[in-house]
Amino acid sequence: MTMLNVGRQTRPEAVEVTDANATLTGGRGLLQDEPLIFELGGWDKTGVDLPEPTLDASDLGDLVRAEPIGLPGLSEPETLRHYVRLSQKNHAIDLALYPLGSCTMKHNPRLNEKMARLAGLSDIHPLQPVSTVQGALALMDQLAHWLKTLTGMPAVALSPKAGAHGELCGLLAIRAAHEARGDARKRVLVPTSAHGTNPATAAFVGYAVEEIAQTTDGRVDLGDLAAKLGPDVAAIMVTNPNTCGLFERDIVEIARLAHAAGAFFYCDGANFNAIVGRVRPADLGVDAMHINLHKTFSTPHGGGGPGAGPVVLSEALAPFAPTPWVVHGQAGFDLVEHATDGSGSFGRMSAFHGQMGMFVRALTYMMSHGADGLRQVAEDAVLNANYIKARLSPVMTAPFDGPCMHEALFDDSWLEGTGVSTLDFAKAMIDEGFHPMTMYFPLVVHGAMLIEPTETEPKVELDRFCDTLLALAAAAKAGDAERFKAAPMHAPLRRLDETLAARKPKLRWTA
Ligand SMILES: Cc1ncc(COP(=O)(O)O)c(C=O)c1O
């Protein structure tokens, strides 16, 4: 008899084991390969007892299914255990600090979840008559009010589903605004340190993308920007704080130069977490900016979604906002579903109004913190990142001097001669229970390691993280390259072929 994996239980004495090495995991039962649910469940099984049908199949005519629907049948405990086992293979913000720079993996307060699960919010459908979803529309209106107040901008489009979708929204509004005055422009300028979605979005909208150089202190090179601006530039796309974790000190001048050339200033607001409550983008001259609710306003993310990327718009761009939008009339709230002729709106980006579940969570975060609390969010995010920078800098090299904003950036020059790369170092962190930091981004920094602790980490966790990294750094410098090359050794899977995983992902199960 082959013994089943028994995790931490002790093996009964009388059981015959034929191939123990192949079946026992040494107490690490959860590290076994978990089959897909389609492989676990039988087509002929069901997890619920349904009463025998009272109708005769012949009464149903064409509606009778010719073959099983193909959903796997499992009992409730089998189903639960499958998903819990899967969840334990992954790192999660509920387990430990999740230092992915530029991603703002912060704690998701349970109050947000409680509000999102209220039946009146979770059980509604976007096709319901507006008279039955007045509360939801009021909530969207209030969220819009907070976003406009925090950014100082007069309008907001709520429907974009993520940061990148927000960029698309902003650039479509910009294109519509230029076209409305008969001024079709051709180029969009983007700094070398920009997130890949910026140039990708500009190209997708049909613009030629040109890079703006960076200064040695990690900021936009004003001279290069001025030289590249011209009458055919539709917009500049600048992230602030930028992807090196630095505030663009010349941001007002950057906006002035863009406006003087007749271009719009699109600000990538992915890093709004660092300045919320302290700086209003409108005061910096921003024309359009997306806000990743899943970053700054603590809605859950990971694995690609679900996100929400509302876009705030200046006076000049507001008339070109996409539908739908919420209006407040005498009879209550209403949704403008279709723009009237000549309104300027560039159209619609998605079937419905946006990610309602994320709206509820984000508004809960805002209201539970209040304006002062949100200011403290930014201050604590910056303080935590600088604490990490100060503790690690004696060993790990930072490419730019001085304090950082909400994320601490290191390069790999400190690893020179050790035989350990940024990738190896990051993999070793997995063995110590931490998710790796963002690696090799921004591209302008060699072997970049971008660490964003966020404001929700207590000092004790920051210290645990720094102690671990310093100990790993000491091991790397002591010549223990092998342990780094072999890492991760204690994760459910060993080192993956990242190129293959990105280029040829297996996205579909086949029997
Ligand atoms: C600077 C920056 N811009 C844009 C994006 C895109 O945002 P999203 O992932 O929500 O599409 C990200 C995401 O990490 C980012 O860090």
PDB file of N, CA and C in Angstrom, residues 424-479:
ATOM      1  N   ASP A 424      19.364  36.553  -7.477  1.00  0.00           N
ATOM      2  CA  ASP A 424      19.715  35.548  -6.458  1.00  0.00           C
ATOM      3  C   ASP A 424      19.360  36.051  -5.064  1.00  0.00           C
ATOM      4  N   PHE A 425      19.689  37.316  -4.828  1.00  0.00           N
ATOM      5  CA  PHE A 425      19.435  37.902  -3.504  1.00  0.00           C
ATOM      6  C   PHE A 425      17.931  37.898  -3.202  1.00  0.00           C
ATOM      7  N   ALA A 426      17.166  38.258  -4.223  1.00  0.00           N
ATOM      8  CA  ALA A 426      15.703  38.305  -4.047  1.00  0.00           C
ATOM      9  C   ALA A 426      15.147  36.908  -3.768  1.00  0.00           C
ATOM     10  N   LYS A 427      15.686  35.906  -4.461  1.00  0.00           N
ATOM     11  CA  LYS A 427      15.199  34.529  -4.245  1.00  0.00           C
ATOM     12  C   LYS A 427      15.518  34.058  -2.830  1.00  0.00           C
ATOM     13  N   ALA A 428      16.669  34.486  -2.312  1.00  0.00           N
ATOM     14  CA  ALA A 428      17.026  34.086  -0.948  1.00  0.00           C
ATOM     15  C   ALA A 428      16.071  34.707   0.069  1.00  0.00           C
ATOM     16  N   MET A 429      15.529  35.871  -0.255  1.00  0.00           N
ATOM     17  CA  MET A 429      14.553  36.494   0.652  1.00  0.00           C
ATOM     18  C   MET A 429      13.303  35.622   0.814  1.00  0.00           C
ATOM     19  N   ILE A 430      12.944  34.907  -0.250  1.00  0.00           N
ATOM     20  CA  ILE A 430      11.757  34.041  -0.177  1.00  0.00           C
ATOM     21  C   ILE A 430      11.962  32.988   0.910  1.00  0.00           C
ATOM     22  N   ASP A 431      13.162  32.437   0.984  1.00  0.00           N
ATOM     23  CA  ASP A 431      13.451  31.418   1.996  1.00  0.00           C
ATOM     24  C   ASP A 431      13.352  31.980   3.410  1.00  0.00           C
ATOM     25  N   GLU A 432      13.489  33.297   3.544  1.00  0.00           N
ATOM     26  CA  GLU A 432      13.399  33.917   4.872  1.00  0.00           C
ATOM     27  C   GLU A 432      11.990  34.426   5.170  1.00  0.00           C
ATOM     28  N   GLY A 433      11.036  34.125   4.281  1.00  0.00           N
ATOM     29  CA  GLY A 433       9.636  34.481   4.561  1.00  0.00           C
ATOM     30  C   GLY A 433       9.212  35.843   4.066  1.00  0.00           C
ATOM     31  N   PHE A 434      10.048  36.459   3.230  1.00  0.00           N
ATOM     32  CA  PHE A 434       9.648  37.753   2.673  1.00  0.00           C
ATOM     33  C   PHE A 434       9.434  37.657   1.175  1.00  0.00           C
ATOM     34  N   HIS A 435       8.477  38.407   0.688  1.00  0.00           N
ATOM     35  CA  HIS A 435       8.345  38.537  -0.763  1.00  0.00           C
ATOM     36  C   HIS A 435       9.514  39.389  -1.239  1.00  0.00           C
ATOM     37  N   PRO A 436      10.103  39.084  -2.398  1.00  0.00           N
ATOM     38  CA  PRO A 436      11.184  39.947  -2.886  1.00  0.00           C
ATOM     39  C   PRO A 436      10.694  41.375  -3.136  1.00  0.00           C
ATOM     40  N   MET A 437      11.650  42.277  -3.126  1.00  0.00           N
ATOM     41  CA  MET A 437      11.350  43.648  -3.525  1.00  0.00           C
ATOM     42  C   MET A 437      11.198  43.691  -5.048  1.00  0.00           C
ATOM     43  N   THR A 438      10.799  44.815  -5.597  1.00  0.00           N
ATOM     44  CA  THR A 438      10.778  44.946  -7.059  1.00  0.00           C
ATOM     45  C   THR A 438      12.215  44.926  -7.556  1.00  0.00           C
ATOM     46  N   MET A 439      12.449  44.118  -8.588  1.00  0.00           N
ATOM     47  CA  MET A 439      13.827  43.946  -9.082  1.00  0.00           C
ATOM     48  C   MET A 439      13.971  44.517 -10.489  1.00  0.00           C
ATOM     49  N   TYR A 440      15.142  45.029 -10.769  1.00  0.00           N
ATOM     50  CA  TYR A 440      15.509  45.491 -12.119  1.00  0.00           C
ATOM     51  C   TYR A 440      14.563  46.572 -12.645  1.00  0.00           C
ATOM     52  N   PHE A 441      13.896  47.259 -11.766  1.00  0.00           N
ATOM     53  CA  PHE A 441      13.056  48.405 -12.130  1.00  0.00           C
ATOM     54  C   PHE A 441      13.243  49.445 -11.041  1.00  0.00           C
ATOM     55  N   PRO A 442      13.458  50.717 -11.381  1.00  0.00           N
ATOM     56  CA  PRO A 442      13.497  51.288 -12.720  1.00  0.00           C
ATOM     57  C   PRO A 442      14.743  50.836 -13.505  1.00  0.00           C
ATOM     58  N   LEU A 443      14.565  50.809 -14.834  1.00  0.00           N
ATOM     59  CA  LEU A 443      15.614  50.283 -15.706  1.00  0.00           C
ATOM     60  C   LEU A 443      16.879  51.130 -15.686  1.00  0.00           C
ATOM     61  N   VAL A 444      16.734  52.392 -15.272  1.00  0.00           N
ATOM     62  CA  VAL A 444      17.891  53.296 -15.306  1.00  0.00           C
ATOM     63  C   VAL A 444      18.905  52.991 -14.199  1.00  0.00           C
ATOM     64  N   VAL A 445      18.550  52.114 -13.274  1.00  0.00           N
ATOM     65  CA  VAL A 445      19.472  51.794 -12.179  1.00  0.00           C
ATOM     66  C   VAL A 445      19.921  50.339 -12.328  1.00  0.00           C
ATOM     67  N   HIS A 446      21.229  50.116 -12.329  1.00  0.00           N
ATOM     68  CA  HIS A 446      21.744  48.767 -12.586  1.00  0.00           C
ATOM     69  C   HIS A 446      21.369  47.810 -11.447  1.00  0.00           C
ATOM     70  N   GLY A 447      20.760  46.696 -11.820  1.00  0.00           N
ATOM     71  CA  GLY A 447      20.397  45.671 -10.817  1.00  0.00           C
ATOM     72  C   GLY A 447      19.485  46.216  -9.736  1.00  0.00           C
ATOM     73  N   ALA A 448      18.575  47.104 -10.116  1.00  0.00           N
ATOM     74  CA  ALA A 448      17.769  47.843  -9.132  1.00  0.00           C
ATOM     75  C   ALA A 448      17.018  46.934  -8.152  1.00  0.00           C
ATOM     76  N   MET A 449      16.966  47.394  -6.898  1.00  0.00           N
ATOM     77  CA  MET A 449      16.148  46.756  -5.863  1.00  0.00           C
ATOM     78  C   MET A 449      15.314  47.880  -5.254  1.00  0.00           C
ATOM     79  N   LEU A 450      14.027  47.855  -5.509  1.00  0.00           N
ATOM     80  CA  LEU A 450      13.151  48.956  -5.101  1.00  0.00           C
ATOM     81  C   LEU A 450      12.249  48.458  -3.970  1.00  0.00           C
ATOM     82  N   ILE A 451      12.445  49.038  -2.798  1.00  0.00           N
ATOM     83  CA  ILE A 451      11.766  48.538  -1.590  1.00  0.00           C
ATOM     84  C   ILE A 451      10.732  49.549  -1.110  1.00  0.00           C
ATOM     85  N   GLU A 452       9.481  49.131  -1.064  1.00  0.00           N
ATOM     86  CA  GLU A 452       8.405  50.024  -0.594  1.00  0.00           C
ATOM     87  C   GLU A 452       7.705  49.367   0.595  1.00  0.00           C
ATOM     88  N   PRO A 453       7.981  49.847   1.801  1.00  0.00           N
ATOM     89  CA  PRO A 453       7.385  49.178   2.968  1.00  0.00           C
ATOM     90  C   PRO A 453       5.927  49.557   3.207  1.00  0.00           C
ATOM     91  N   THR A 454       5.536  50.729   2.771  1.00  0.00           N
ATOM     92  CA  THR A 454       4.214  51.350   3.002  1.00  0.00           C
ATOM     93  C   THR A 454       4.055  51.801   4.452  1.00  0.00           C
ATOM     94  N   GLU A 455       3.014  52.544   4.691  1.00  0.00           N
ATOM     95  CA  GLU A 455       2.784  53.134   6.012  1.00  0.00           C
ATOM     96  C   GLU A 455       2.209  52.137   7.012  1.00  0.00           C
ATOM     97  N   THR A 456       1.784  50.967   6.530  1.00  0.00           N
ATOM     98  CA  THR A 456       1.077  50.095   7.476  1.00  0.00           C
ATOM     99  C   THR A 456       1.999  49.119   8.219  1.00  0.00           C
ATOM    100  N   GLU A 457       3.312  49.230   8.010  1.00  0.00           N
ATOM    101  CA  GLU A 457       4.236  48.329   8.715  1.00  0.00           C
ATOM    102  C   GLU A 457       4.723  48.946  10.026  1.00  0.00           C
ATOM    103  N   PRO A 458       4.628  48.189  11.112  1.00  0.00           N
ATOM    104  CA  PRO A 458       5.164  48.696  12.391  1.00  0.00           C
ATOM    105  C   PRO A 458       6.693  48.602  12.403  1.00  0.00           C
ATOM    106  N   LYS A 459       7.309  49.323  13.328  1.00  0.00           N
ATOM    107  CA  LYS A 459       8.779  49.360  13.371  1.00  0.00           C
ATOM    108  C   LYS A 459       9.360  47.968  13.587  1.00  0.00           C
ATOM    109  N   VAL A 460       8.684  47.158  14.392  1.00  0.00           N
ATOM    110  CA  VAL A 460       9.239  45.835  14.676  1.00  0.00           C
ATOM    111  C   VAL A 460       9.350  45.000  13.397  1.00  0.00           C
ATOM    112  N   GLU A 461       8.391  45.162  12.495  1.00  0.00           N
ATOM    113  CA  GLU A 461       8.429  44.410  11.235  1.00  0.00           C
ATOM    114  C   GLU A 461       9.500  44.995  10.299  1.00  0.00           C
ATOM    115  N   LEU A 462       9.629  46.319  10.313  1.00  0.00           N
ATOM    116  CA  LEU A 462      10.696  46.936   9.510  1.00  0.00           C
ATOM    117  C   LEU A 462      12.060  46.437   9.982  1.00  0.00           C
ATOM    118  N   ASP A 463      12.212  46.300  11.297  1.00  0.00           N
ATOM    119  CA  ASP A 463      13.494  45.836  11.836  1.00  0.00           C
ATOM    120  C   ASP A 463      13.745  44.382  11.468  1.00  0.00           C
ATOM    121  N   ARG A 464      12.693  43.561  11.553  1.00  0.00           N
ATOM    122  CA  ARG A 464      12.837  42.144  11.193  1.00  0.00           C
ATOM    123  C   ARG A 464      13.306  42.038   9.734  1.00  0.00           C
ATOM    124  N   PHE A 465      12.685  42.878   8.897  1.00  0.00           N
ATOM    125  CA  PHE A 465      13.031  42.898   7.465  1.00  0.00           C
ATOM    126  C   PHE A 465      14.488  43.342   7.268  1.00  0.00           C
ATOM    127  N   CYS A 466      14.854  44.445   7.911  1.00  0.00           N
ATOM    128  CA  CYS A 466      16.222  44.966   7.737  1.00  0.00           C
ATOM    129  C   CYS A 466      17.244  43.983   8.296  1.00  0.00           C
ATOM    130  N   ASP A 467      16.948  43.377   9.457  1.00  0.00           N
ATOM    131  CA  ASP A 467      17.890  42.401  10.041  1.00  0.00           C
ATOM    132  C   ASP A 467      18.110  41.251   9.056  1.00  0.00           C
ATOM    133  N   THR A 468      17.018  40.811   8.431  1.00  0.00           N
ATOM    134  CA  THR A 468      17.128  39.697   7.483  1.00  0.00           C
ATOM    135  C   THR A 468      17.992  40.088   6.286  1.00  0.00           C
ATOM    136  N   LEU A 469      17.715  41.266   5.728  1.00  0.00           N
ATOM    137  CA  LEU A 469      18.489  41.682   4.554  1.00  0.00           C
ATOM    138  C   LEU A 469      19.962  41.885   4.899  1.00  0.00           C
ATOM    139  N   LEU A 470      20.216  42.426   6.091  1.00  0.00           N
ATOM    140  CA  LEU A 470      21.625  42.637   6.480  1.00  0.00           C
ATOM    141  C   LEU A 470      22.333  41.298   6.682  1.00  0.00           C
ATOM    142  N   ALA A 471      21.597  40.326   7.233  1.00  0.00           N
ATOM    143  CA  ALA A 471      22.202  38.998   7.434  1.00  0.00           C
ATOM    144  C   ALA A 471      22.462  38.337   6.082  1.00  0.00           C
ATOM    145  N   LEU A 472      21.533  38.470   5.164  1.00  0.00           N
ATOM    146  CA  LEU A 472      21.744  37.909   3.823  1.00  0.00           C
ATOM    147  C   LEU A 472      22.917  38.603   3.137  1.00  0.00           C
ATOM    148  N   ALA A 473      22.984  39.912   3.300  1.00  0.00           N
ATOM    149  CA  ALA A 473      24.074  40.671   2.678  1.00  0.00           C
ATOM    150  C   ALA A 473      25.414  40.190   3.223  1.00  0.00           C
ATOM    151  N   ALA A 474      25.453  39.923   4.539  1.00  0.00           N
ATOM    152  CA  ALA A 474      26.703  39.443   5.143  1.00  0.00           C
ATOM    153  C   ALA A 474      27.060  38.082   4.552  1.00  0.00           C
ATOM    154  N   ALA A 475      26.056  37.218   4.356  1.00  0.00           N
ATOM    155  CA  ALA A 475      26.314  35.894   3.777  1.00  0.00           C
ATOM    156  C   ALA A 475      26.838  36.031   2.350  1.00  0.00           C
ATOM    157  N   ALA A 476      26.255  36.979   1.593  1.00  0.00           N
ATOM    158  CA  ALA A 476      26.708  37.180   0.211  1.00  0.00           C
ATOM    159  C   ALA A 476      28.162  37.664   0.207  1.00  0.00           C
ATOM    160  N   LYS A 477      28.449  38.575   1.087  1.00  0.00           N
ATOM    161  CA  LYS A 477      29.811  39.143   1.116  1.00  0.00           C
ATOM    162  C   LYS A 477      30.823  38.136   1.652  1.00  0.00           C
ATOM    163  N   ALA A 478      30.334  37.168   2.453  1.00  0.00           N
ATOM    164  CA  ALA A 478      31.242  36.150   3.005  1.00  0.00           C
ATOM    165  C   ALA A 478      31.539  35.061   1.985  1.00  0.00           C
ATOM    166  N   GLY A 479      30.979  35.174   0.792  1.00  0.00           N
ATOM    167  CA  GLY A 479      31.318  34.226  -0.278  1.00  0.00           C
ATOM    168  C   GLY A 479      30.404  33.020  -0.353  1.00  0.00           C
TER     169      GLY A 479
END
